[in-house]
CSV table of C-alpha atoms in Angstrom, one decimal:
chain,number,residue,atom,x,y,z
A,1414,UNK,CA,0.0,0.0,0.0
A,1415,UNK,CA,1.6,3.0,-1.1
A,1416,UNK,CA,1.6,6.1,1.8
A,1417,UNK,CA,0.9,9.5,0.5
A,1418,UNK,CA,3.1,12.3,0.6
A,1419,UNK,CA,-0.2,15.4,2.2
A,1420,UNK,CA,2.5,18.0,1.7
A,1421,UNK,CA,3.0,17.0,-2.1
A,1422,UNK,CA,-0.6,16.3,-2.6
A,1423,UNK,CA,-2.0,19.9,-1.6
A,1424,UNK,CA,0.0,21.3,-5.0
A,1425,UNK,CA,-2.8,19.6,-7.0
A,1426,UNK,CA,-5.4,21.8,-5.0
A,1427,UNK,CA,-4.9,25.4,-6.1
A,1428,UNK,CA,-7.2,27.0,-3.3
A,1429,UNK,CA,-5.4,25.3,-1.0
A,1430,UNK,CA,-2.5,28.3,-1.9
A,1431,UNK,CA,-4.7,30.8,-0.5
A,1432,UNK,CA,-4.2,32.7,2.8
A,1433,UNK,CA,-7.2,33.6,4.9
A,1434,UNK,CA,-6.7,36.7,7.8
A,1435,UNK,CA,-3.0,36.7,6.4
A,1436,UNK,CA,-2.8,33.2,7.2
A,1437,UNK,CA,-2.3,30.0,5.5
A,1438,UNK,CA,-5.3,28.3,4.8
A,1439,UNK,CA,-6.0,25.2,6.6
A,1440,UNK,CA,-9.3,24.0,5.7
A,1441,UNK,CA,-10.7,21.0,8.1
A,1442,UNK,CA,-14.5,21.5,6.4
A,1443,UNK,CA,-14.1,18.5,4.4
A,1444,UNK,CA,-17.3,16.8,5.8
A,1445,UNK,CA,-19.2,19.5,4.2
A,1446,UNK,CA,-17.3,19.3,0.8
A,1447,UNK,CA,-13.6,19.4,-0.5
A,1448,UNK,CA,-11.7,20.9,-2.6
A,1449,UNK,CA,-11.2,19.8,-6.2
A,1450,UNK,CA,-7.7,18.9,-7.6
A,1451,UNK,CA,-6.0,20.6,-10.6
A,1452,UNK,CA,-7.5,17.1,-13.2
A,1453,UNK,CA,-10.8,17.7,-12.0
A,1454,UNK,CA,-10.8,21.1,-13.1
A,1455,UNK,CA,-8.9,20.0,-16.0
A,1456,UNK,CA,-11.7,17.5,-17.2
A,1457,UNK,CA,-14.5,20.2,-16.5
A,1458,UNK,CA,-12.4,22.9,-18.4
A,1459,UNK,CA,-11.8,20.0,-21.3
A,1460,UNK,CA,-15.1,19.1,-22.2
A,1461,UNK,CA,-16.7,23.1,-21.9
A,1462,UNK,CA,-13.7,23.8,-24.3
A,1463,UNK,CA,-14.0,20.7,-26.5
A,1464,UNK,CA,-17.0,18.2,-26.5
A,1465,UNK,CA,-20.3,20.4,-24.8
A,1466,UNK,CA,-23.2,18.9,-26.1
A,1467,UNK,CA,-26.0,16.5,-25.0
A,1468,UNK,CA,-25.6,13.1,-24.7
A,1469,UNK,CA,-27.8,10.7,-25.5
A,1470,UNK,CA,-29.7,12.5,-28.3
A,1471,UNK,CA,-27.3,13.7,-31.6
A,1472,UNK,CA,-25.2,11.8,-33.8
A,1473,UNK,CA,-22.8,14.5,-34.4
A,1474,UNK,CA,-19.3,14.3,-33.3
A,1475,UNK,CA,-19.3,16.3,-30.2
A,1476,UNK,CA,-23.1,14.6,-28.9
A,1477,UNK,CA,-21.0,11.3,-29.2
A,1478,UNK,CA,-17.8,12.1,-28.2
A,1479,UNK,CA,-19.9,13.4,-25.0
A,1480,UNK,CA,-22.2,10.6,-24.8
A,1481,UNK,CA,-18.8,8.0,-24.5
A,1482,UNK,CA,-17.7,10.1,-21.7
A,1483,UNK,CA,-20.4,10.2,-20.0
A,1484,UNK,CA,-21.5,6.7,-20.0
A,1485,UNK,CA,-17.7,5.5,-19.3
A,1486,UNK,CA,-18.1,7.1,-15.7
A,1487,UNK,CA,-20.9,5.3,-15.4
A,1488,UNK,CA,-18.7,1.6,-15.8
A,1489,UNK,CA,-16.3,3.9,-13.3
A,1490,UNK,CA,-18.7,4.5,-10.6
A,1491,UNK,CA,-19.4,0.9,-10.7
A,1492,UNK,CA,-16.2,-0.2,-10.5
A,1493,UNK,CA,-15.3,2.3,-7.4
A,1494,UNK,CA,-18.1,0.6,-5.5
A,1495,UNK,CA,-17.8,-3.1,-7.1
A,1496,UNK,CA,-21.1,-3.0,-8.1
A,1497,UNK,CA,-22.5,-5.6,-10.2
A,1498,UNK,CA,-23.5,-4.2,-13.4
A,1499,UNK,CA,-23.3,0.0,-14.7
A,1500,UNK,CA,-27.2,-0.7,-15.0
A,1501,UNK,CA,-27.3,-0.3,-11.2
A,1502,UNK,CA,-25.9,3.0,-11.2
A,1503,UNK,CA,-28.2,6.1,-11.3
A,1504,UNK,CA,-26.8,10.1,-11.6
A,1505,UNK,CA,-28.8,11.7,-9.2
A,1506,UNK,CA,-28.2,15.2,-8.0
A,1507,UNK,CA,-26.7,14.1,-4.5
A,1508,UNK,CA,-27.1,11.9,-1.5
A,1509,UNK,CA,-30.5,13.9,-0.4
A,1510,UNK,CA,-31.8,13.3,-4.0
A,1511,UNK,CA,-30.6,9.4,-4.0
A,1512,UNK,CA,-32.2,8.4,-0.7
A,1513,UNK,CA,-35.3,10.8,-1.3
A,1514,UNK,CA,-35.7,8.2,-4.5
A,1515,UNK,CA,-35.1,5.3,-1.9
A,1516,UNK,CA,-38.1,6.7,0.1
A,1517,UNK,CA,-40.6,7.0,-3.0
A,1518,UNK,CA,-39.8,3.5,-3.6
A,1519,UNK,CA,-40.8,2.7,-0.3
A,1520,UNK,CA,-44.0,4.8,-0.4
A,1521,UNK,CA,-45.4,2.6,-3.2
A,1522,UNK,CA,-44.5,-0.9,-0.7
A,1523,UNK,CA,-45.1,0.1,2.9
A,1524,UNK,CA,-48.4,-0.3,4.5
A,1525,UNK,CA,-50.2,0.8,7.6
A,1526,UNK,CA,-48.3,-1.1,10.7
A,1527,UNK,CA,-44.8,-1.6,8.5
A,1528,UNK,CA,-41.5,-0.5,10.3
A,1529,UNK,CA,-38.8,1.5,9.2
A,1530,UNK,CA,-35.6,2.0,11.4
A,1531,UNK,CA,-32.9,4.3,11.1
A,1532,UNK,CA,-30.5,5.6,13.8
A,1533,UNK,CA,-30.5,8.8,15.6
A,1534,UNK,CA,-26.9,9.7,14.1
A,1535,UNK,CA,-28.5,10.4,10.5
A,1536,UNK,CA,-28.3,13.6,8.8
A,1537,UNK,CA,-31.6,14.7,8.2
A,1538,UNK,CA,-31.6,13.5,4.6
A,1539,UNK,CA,-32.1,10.6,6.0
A,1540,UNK,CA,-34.3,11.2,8.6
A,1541,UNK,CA,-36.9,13.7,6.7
A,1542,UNK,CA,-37.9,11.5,3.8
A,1543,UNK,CA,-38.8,8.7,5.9
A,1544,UNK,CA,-41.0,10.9,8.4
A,1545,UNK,CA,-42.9,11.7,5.2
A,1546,UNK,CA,-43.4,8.5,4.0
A,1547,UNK,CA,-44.4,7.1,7.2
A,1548,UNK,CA,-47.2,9.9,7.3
A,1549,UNK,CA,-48.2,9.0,4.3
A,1550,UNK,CA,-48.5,5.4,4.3
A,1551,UNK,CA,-49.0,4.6,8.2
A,1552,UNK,CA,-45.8,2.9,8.5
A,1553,UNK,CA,-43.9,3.3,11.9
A,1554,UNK,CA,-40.7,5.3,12.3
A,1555,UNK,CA,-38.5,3.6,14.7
A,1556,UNK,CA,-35.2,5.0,15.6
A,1557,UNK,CA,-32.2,2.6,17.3
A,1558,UNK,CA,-30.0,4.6,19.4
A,1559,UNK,CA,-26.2,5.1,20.8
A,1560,UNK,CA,-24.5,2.9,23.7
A,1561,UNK,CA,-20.7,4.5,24.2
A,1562,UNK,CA,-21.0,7.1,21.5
A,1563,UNK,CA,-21.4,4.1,18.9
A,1564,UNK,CA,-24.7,2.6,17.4
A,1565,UNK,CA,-26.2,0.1,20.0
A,1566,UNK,CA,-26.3,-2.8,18.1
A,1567,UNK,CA,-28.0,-5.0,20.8
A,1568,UNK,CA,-31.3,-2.2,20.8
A,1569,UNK,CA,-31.2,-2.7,16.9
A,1570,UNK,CA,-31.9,-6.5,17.2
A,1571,UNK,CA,-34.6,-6.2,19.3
A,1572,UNK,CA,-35.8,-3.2,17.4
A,1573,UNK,CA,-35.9,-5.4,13.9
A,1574,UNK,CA,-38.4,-7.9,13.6
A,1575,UNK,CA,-41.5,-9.3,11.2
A,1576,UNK,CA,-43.1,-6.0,10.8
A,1577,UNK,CA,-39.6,-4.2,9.7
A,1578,UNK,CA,-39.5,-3.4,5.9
A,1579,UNK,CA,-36.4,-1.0,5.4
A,1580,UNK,CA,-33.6,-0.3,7.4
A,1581,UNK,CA,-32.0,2.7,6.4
A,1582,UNK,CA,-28.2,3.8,8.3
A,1583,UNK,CA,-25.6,6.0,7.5
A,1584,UNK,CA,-22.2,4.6,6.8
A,1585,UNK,CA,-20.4,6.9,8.8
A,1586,UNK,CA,-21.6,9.5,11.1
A,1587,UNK,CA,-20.9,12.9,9.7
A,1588,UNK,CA,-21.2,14.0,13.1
A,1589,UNK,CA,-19.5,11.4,15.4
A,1590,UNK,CA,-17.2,9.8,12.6
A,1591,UNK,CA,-18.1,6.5,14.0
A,1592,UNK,CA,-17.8,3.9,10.8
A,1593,UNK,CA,-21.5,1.8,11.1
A,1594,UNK,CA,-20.8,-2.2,11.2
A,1595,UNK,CA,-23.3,-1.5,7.8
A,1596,UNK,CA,-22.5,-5.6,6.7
A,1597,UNK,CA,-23.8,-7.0,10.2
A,1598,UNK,CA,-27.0,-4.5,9.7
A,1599,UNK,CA,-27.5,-5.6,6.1
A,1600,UNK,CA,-27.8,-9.3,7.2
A,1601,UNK,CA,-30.0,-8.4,10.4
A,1602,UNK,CA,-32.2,-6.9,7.8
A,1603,UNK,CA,-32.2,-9.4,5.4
A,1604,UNK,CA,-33.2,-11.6,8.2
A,1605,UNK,CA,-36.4,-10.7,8.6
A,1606,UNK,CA,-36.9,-9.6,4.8
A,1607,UNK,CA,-36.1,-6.1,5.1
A,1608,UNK,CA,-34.4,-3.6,2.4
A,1609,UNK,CA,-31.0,-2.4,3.4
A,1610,UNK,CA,-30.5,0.9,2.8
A,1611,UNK,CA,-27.3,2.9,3.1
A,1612,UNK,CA,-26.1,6.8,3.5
A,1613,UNK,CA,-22.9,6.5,2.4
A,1614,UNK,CA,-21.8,10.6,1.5
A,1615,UNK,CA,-19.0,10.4,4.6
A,1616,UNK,CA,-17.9,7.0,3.7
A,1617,UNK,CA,-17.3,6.6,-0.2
A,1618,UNK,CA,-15.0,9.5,-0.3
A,1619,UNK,CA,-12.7,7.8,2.6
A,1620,UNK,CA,-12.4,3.9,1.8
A,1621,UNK,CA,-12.7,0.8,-0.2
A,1622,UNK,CA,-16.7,0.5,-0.5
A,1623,UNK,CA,-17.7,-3.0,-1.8
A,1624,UNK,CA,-21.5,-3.2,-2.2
A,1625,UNK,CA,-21.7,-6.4,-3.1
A,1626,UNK,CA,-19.7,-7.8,-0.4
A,1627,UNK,CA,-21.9,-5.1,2.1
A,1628,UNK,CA,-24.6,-7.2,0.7
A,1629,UNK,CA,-27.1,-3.4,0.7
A,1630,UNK,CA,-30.0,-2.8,-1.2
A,1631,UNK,CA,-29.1,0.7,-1.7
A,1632,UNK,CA,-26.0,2.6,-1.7
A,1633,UNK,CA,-26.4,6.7,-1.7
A,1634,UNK,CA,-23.4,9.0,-2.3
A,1635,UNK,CA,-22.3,12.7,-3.3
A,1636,UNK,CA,-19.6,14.0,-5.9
A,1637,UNK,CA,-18.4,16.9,-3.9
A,1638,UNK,CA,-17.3,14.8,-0.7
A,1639,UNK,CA,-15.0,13.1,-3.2
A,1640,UNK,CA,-12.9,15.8,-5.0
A,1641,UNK,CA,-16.0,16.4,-7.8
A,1642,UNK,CA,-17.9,19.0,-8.5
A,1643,UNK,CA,-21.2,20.4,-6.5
A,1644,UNK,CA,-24.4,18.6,-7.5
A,1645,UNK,CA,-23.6,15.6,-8.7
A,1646,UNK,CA,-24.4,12.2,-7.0
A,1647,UNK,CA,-25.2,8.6,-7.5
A,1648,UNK,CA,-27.5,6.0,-5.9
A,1649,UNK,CA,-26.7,2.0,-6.7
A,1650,UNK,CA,-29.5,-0.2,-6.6
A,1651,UNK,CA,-29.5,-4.2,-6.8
A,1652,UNK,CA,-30.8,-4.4,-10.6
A,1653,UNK,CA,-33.8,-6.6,-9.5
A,1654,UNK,CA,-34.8,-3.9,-7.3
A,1655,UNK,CA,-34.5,-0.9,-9.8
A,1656,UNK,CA,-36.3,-2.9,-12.4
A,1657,UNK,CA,-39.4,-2.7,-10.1
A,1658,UNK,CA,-39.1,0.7,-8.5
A,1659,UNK,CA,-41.0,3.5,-10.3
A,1660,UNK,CA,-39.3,6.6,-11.8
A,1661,UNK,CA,-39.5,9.9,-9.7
A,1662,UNK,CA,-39.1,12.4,-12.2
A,1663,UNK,CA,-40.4,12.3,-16.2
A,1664,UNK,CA,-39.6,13.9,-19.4
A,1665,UNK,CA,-37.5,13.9,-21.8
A,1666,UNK,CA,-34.9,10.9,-22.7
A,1667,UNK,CA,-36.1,8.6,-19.8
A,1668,UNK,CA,-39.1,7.6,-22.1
A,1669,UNK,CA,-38.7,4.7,-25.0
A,1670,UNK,CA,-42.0,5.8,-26.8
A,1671,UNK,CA,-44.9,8.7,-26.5
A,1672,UNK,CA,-48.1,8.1,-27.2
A,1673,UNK,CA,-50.9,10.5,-26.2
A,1674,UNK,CA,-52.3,8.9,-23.6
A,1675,UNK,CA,-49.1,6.6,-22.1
A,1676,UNK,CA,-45.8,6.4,-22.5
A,1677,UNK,CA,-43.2,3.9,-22.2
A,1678,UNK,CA,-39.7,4.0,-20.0
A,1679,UNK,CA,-36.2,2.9,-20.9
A,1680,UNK,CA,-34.2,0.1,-19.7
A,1681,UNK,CA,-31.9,0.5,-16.5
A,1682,UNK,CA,-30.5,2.8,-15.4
A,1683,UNK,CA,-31.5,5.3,-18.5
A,1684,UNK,CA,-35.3,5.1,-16.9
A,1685,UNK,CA,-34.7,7.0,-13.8
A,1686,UNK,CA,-32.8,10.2,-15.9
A,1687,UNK,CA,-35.2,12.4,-17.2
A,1688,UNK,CA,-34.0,15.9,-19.0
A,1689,UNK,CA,-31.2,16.6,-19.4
A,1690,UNK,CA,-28.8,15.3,-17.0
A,1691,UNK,CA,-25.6,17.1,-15.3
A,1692,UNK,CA,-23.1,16.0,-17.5
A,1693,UNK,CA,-20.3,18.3,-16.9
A,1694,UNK,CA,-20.9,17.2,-13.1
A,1695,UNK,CA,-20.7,13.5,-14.4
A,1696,UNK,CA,-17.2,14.2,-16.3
A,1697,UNK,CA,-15.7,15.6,-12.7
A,1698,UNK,CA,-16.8,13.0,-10.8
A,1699,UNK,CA,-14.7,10.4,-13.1
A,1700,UNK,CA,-11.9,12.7,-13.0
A,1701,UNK,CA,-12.3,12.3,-9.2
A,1702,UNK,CA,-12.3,8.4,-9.6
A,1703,UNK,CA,-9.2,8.3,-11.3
A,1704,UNK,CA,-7.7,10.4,-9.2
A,1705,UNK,CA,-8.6,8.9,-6.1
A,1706,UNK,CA,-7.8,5.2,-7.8
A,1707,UNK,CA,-4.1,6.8,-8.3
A,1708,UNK,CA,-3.5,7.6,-4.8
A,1709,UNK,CA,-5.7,3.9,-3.7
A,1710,UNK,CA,-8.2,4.0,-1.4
A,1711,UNK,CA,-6.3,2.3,1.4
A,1712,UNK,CA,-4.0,4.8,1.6
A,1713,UNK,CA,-6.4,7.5,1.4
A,1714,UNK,CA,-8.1,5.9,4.9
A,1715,UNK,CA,-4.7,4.7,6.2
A,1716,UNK,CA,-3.8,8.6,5.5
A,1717,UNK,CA,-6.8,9.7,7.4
A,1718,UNK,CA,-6.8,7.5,10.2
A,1719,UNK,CA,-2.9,8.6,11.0
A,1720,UNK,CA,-4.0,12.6,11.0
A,1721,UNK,CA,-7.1,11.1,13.7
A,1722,UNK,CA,-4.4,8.7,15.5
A,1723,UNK,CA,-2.2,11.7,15.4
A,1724,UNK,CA,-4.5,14.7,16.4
A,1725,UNK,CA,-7.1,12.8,18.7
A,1726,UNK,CA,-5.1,12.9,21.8
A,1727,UNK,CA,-3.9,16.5,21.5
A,1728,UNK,CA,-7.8,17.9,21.7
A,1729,UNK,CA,-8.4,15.4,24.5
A,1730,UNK,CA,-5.2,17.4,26.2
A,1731,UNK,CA,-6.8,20.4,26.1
A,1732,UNK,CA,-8.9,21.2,29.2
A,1733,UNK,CA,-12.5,22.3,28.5
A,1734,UNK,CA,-12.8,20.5,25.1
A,1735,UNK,CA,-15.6,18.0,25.3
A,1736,UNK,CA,-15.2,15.0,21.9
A,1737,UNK,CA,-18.8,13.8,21.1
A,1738,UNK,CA,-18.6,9.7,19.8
A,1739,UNK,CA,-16.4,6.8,20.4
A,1740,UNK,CA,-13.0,7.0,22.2
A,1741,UNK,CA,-12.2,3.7,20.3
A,1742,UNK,CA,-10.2,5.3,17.2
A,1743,UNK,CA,-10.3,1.7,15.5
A,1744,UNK,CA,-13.7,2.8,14.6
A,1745,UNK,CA,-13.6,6.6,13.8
A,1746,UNK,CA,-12.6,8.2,10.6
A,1747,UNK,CA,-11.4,11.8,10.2
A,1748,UNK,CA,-14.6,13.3,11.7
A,1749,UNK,CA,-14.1,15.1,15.4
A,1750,UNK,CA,-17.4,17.1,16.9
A,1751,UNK,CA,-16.5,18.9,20.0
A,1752,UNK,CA,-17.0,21.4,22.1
A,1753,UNK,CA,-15.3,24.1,24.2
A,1754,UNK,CA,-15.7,25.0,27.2
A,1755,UNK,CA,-19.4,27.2,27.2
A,1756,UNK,CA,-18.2,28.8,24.3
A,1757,UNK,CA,-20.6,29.0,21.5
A,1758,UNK,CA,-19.4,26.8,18.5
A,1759,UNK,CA,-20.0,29.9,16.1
A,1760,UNK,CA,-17.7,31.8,18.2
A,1761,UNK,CA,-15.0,29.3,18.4
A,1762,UNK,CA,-15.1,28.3,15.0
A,1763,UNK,CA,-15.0,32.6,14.0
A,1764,UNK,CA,-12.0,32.6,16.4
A,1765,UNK,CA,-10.1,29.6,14.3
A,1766,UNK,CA,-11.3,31.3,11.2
A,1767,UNK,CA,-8.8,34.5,11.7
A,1768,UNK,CA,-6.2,31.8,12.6
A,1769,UNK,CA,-6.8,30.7,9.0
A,1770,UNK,CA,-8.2,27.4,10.3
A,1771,UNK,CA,-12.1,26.3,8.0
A,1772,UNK,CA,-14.7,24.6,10.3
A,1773,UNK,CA,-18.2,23.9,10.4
A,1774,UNK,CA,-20.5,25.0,13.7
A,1775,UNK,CA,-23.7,24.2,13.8
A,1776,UNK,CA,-26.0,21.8,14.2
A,1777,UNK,CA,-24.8,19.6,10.7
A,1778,UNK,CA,-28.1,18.6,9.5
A,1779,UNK,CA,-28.8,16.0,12.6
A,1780,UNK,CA,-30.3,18.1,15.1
A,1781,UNK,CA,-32.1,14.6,16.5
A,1782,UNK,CA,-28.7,13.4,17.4
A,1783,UNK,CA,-27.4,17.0,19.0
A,1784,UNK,CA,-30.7,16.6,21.0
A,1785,UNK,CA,-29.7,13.3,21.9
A,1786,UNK,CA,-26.7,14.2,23.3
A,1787,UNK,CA,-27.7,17.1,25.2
A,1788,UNK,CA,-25.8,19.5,22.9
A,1789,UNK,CA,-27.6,22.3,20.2
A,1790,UNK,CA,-24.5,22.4,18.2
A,1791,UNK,CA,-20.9,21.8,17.8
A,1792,UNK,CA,-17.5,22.4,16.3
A,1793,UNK,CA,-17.2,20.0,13.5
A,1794,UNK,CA,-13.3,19.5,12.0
A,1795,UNK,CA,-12.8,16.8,9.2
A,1796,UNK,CA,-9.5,16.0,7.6
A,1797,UNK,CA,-9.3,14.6,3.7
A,1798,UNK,CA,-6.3,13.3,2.0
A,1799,UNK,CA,-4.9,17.1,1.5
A,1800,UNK,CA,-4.6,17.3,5.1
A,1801,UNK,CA,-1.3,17.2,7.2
A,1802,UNK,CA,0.5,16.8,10.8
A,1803,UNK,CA,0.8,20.6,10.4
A,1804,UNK,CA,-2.7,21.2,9.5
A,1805,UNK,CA,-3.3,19.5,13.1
A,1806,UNK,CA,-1.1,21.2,15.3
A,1807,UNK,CA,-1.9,24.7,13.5
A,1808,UNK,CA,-5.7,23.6,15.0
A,1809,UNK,CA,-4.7,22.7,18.5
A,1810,UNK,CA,-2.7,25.7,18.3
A,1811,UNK,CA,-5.5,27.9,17.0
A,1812,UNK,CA,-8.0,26.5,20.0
A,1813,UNK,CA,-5.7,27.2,22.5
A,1814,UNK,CA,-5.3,30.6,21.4
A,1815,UNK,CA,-9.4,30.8,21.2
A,1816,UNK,CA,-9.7,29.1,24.8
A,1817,UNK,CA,-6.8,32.0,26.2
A,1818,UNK,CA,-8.4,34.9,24.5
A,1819,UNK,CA,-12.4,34.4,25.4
A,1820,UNK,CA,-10.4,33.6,28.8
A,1821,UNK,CA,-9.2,37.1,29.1
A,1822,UNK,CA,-5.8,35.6,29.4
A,1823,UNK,CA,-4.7,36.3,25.9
């Protein structure tokens, strides 16, 4: 397994150059989205300049040359993720569209009495969509909960049973970083005849993801967690499954023939991409494949989990700063929520921002889980492959100088 070189790697991203409140930038946001290398921007700048034209419809040079590009990161998006067949790949326009297409599925199989169970980590993509299809149909919402900052996979078994029809669990926290045992749920499930269905935006972008061996139903993930470009995502369905789910949206391309009164769809996955689809977003997500296939995905985690093995036991050194989630590192990726003191997280993460240092403060879309731990928001930092040693100390250094100066002792 090769071991990448951070400090070599940050050339590739040009923002990364910048200085913020005549400081270097570190940006530890990467949860929320990262930064895009110099090929990504490449491949975007290529086919604007060279081959911008539909796909799917002409049969003039540029329509083809764009429809082969296109539908080649298709067979790279299933490769990433070892799925089956490029037929079980869908473009969607994110994670939140993916699993809001998971939940319409749902919608046309759950009945009055039916269980759905999720886990009180999930971001509210995951969370919202279900609530509404439970209203809808009469199914139950049932949530499974946290036992040492983890997932309490004892209260799930006794939470799954005849009446369960889809489980749906995030990966990884995007809150807690705590990597979900997602195989051991997917068999639970499959158990009792349930769908298994998986948020994976804060775990594709970090490690090997093998759906087959996962053994989910459905798989949800974003572009822009993963070096692409905003607005671009991708839900993987077993093909059996797809083939009986419905489209969501309808229109043009998705269709095999009009008539006036019905219409006809296309085969997998062409059936669930009506209009015209983001295609420049679809060329910088494969540029972010091959990139990230270069470096290898072991070493991208290995990477990760050294700046966490590295940085973890600094902020536990520094009085006042409360960690939310699992001690254990073995099963946390590059995700630390935490707290300071009684300082408000906006005001901490202002103070690191005029130290140069980019979190997030806030709530992160899983207000149930803040609840749940007794907290209304935190300080959120995330480290990516870009990240280094440095990058750490320069944000222990920077929440020391925040603790000092709200302390008066600055």
């Amino acid at each position: 397994m090769a071991i990448l070189d951070s400090d070599k790697l940050v050339q590739d991203f040009p923002i990364l150059s910048q200085e913020v409140h005549d400081e270097p930038l570190v940006y530890l946001d990467n949860a929320a989205t990262t930064q895009k290398p110099i090929p990504v921007l490449q491949a975007l700048e290529h086919y604007y300049r060279t081959d911008n034209a539909n796909v799917h419809r002409g049969v003039h040079t540029l329509a083809e040359r764009a429809t082969i590009s296109y539908e080649a990161v298709r067979k790279k998006v299933a490769d990433f993720i070892h799925a089956q067949s490029t037929k079980e790949i869908l473009f969607t326009r994110g994670t939140t569209t993916s699993l809001n297409w998971v939940a319409h599925f749902a919608e046309e199989i759950l009945q009055p009495d039916d269980e759905v169970i999720i886990s009180i980590m999930e971001h509210h993509s995951n969370i919202i969509p279900w609530q509404q299809v439970c209203r809808k149909t009469g199914a139950r919402l049932r949530y499974v909960y946290l036992k040492d900052g983890e997932l309490d996979i004892a209260g799930l078994k006794e939470l799954i049973g005849p009446n369960t029809r889809f489980v749906s669990i995030a990966h990884v926290s995007n809150v807690l970083g705590v990597v979900n045992p997602i195989k051991e749920i997917a068999h639970l499930a499959h158990e009792v005849g349930a769908y298994m269905v998986v948020d994976g935006a804060q775990s594709t972008p970090h490690m090997v993801i093998d759906v087959q061996d996962l053994d989910v139903d459905f798989f949800a993930f974003s572009g822009h967690k993963m070096l692409a470009p905003t607005g671009i995502g991708v839900l993987y369905g077993k093909q059996e499954l797809l083939e009986r789910m419905s489209p969501v949206e309808f229109g043009g391309e998705m269709i095999d023939f009009v008539q006036e009164q019905t219409a006809n769809w296309k085969d997998l996955p062409w059936k669930f991409e009506a209009g015209t689809p983001n295609i420049a977003g679809v060329i910088g997500l494969g540029a972010a494949i091959d990139y990230l296939n270069e470096l290898g995905m072991d070493a991208v985690f290995a990477h990760e989990k050294n700046l966490v093995d590295y940085v973890f036991p600094k902020l536990q050194a520094i009085p006042g700063l409360t960690i939310y989630g699992s001690q254990d590192l073995s099963k946390r990726t590059g995700v630390i929520s935490f707290n300071l003191d009684d300082l408000h997280p906006h005001d901490v993460a202002t103070a690191l921002d005029y130290e140069g240092v980019a979190v997030r403060a806030g709530h992160h879309c899983a207000q149930p889980l803040l609840t749940h731990l007794g907290a209304s928001s935190t300080v959120r930092a995330s480290f990516y492959l870009y990240n280094t040693p440095a990058d750490c100390d320069k944000l222990v250094d920077a929440l020391m100088k925040t603790k000092e100066f709200f302390n008066g002792t600055l």
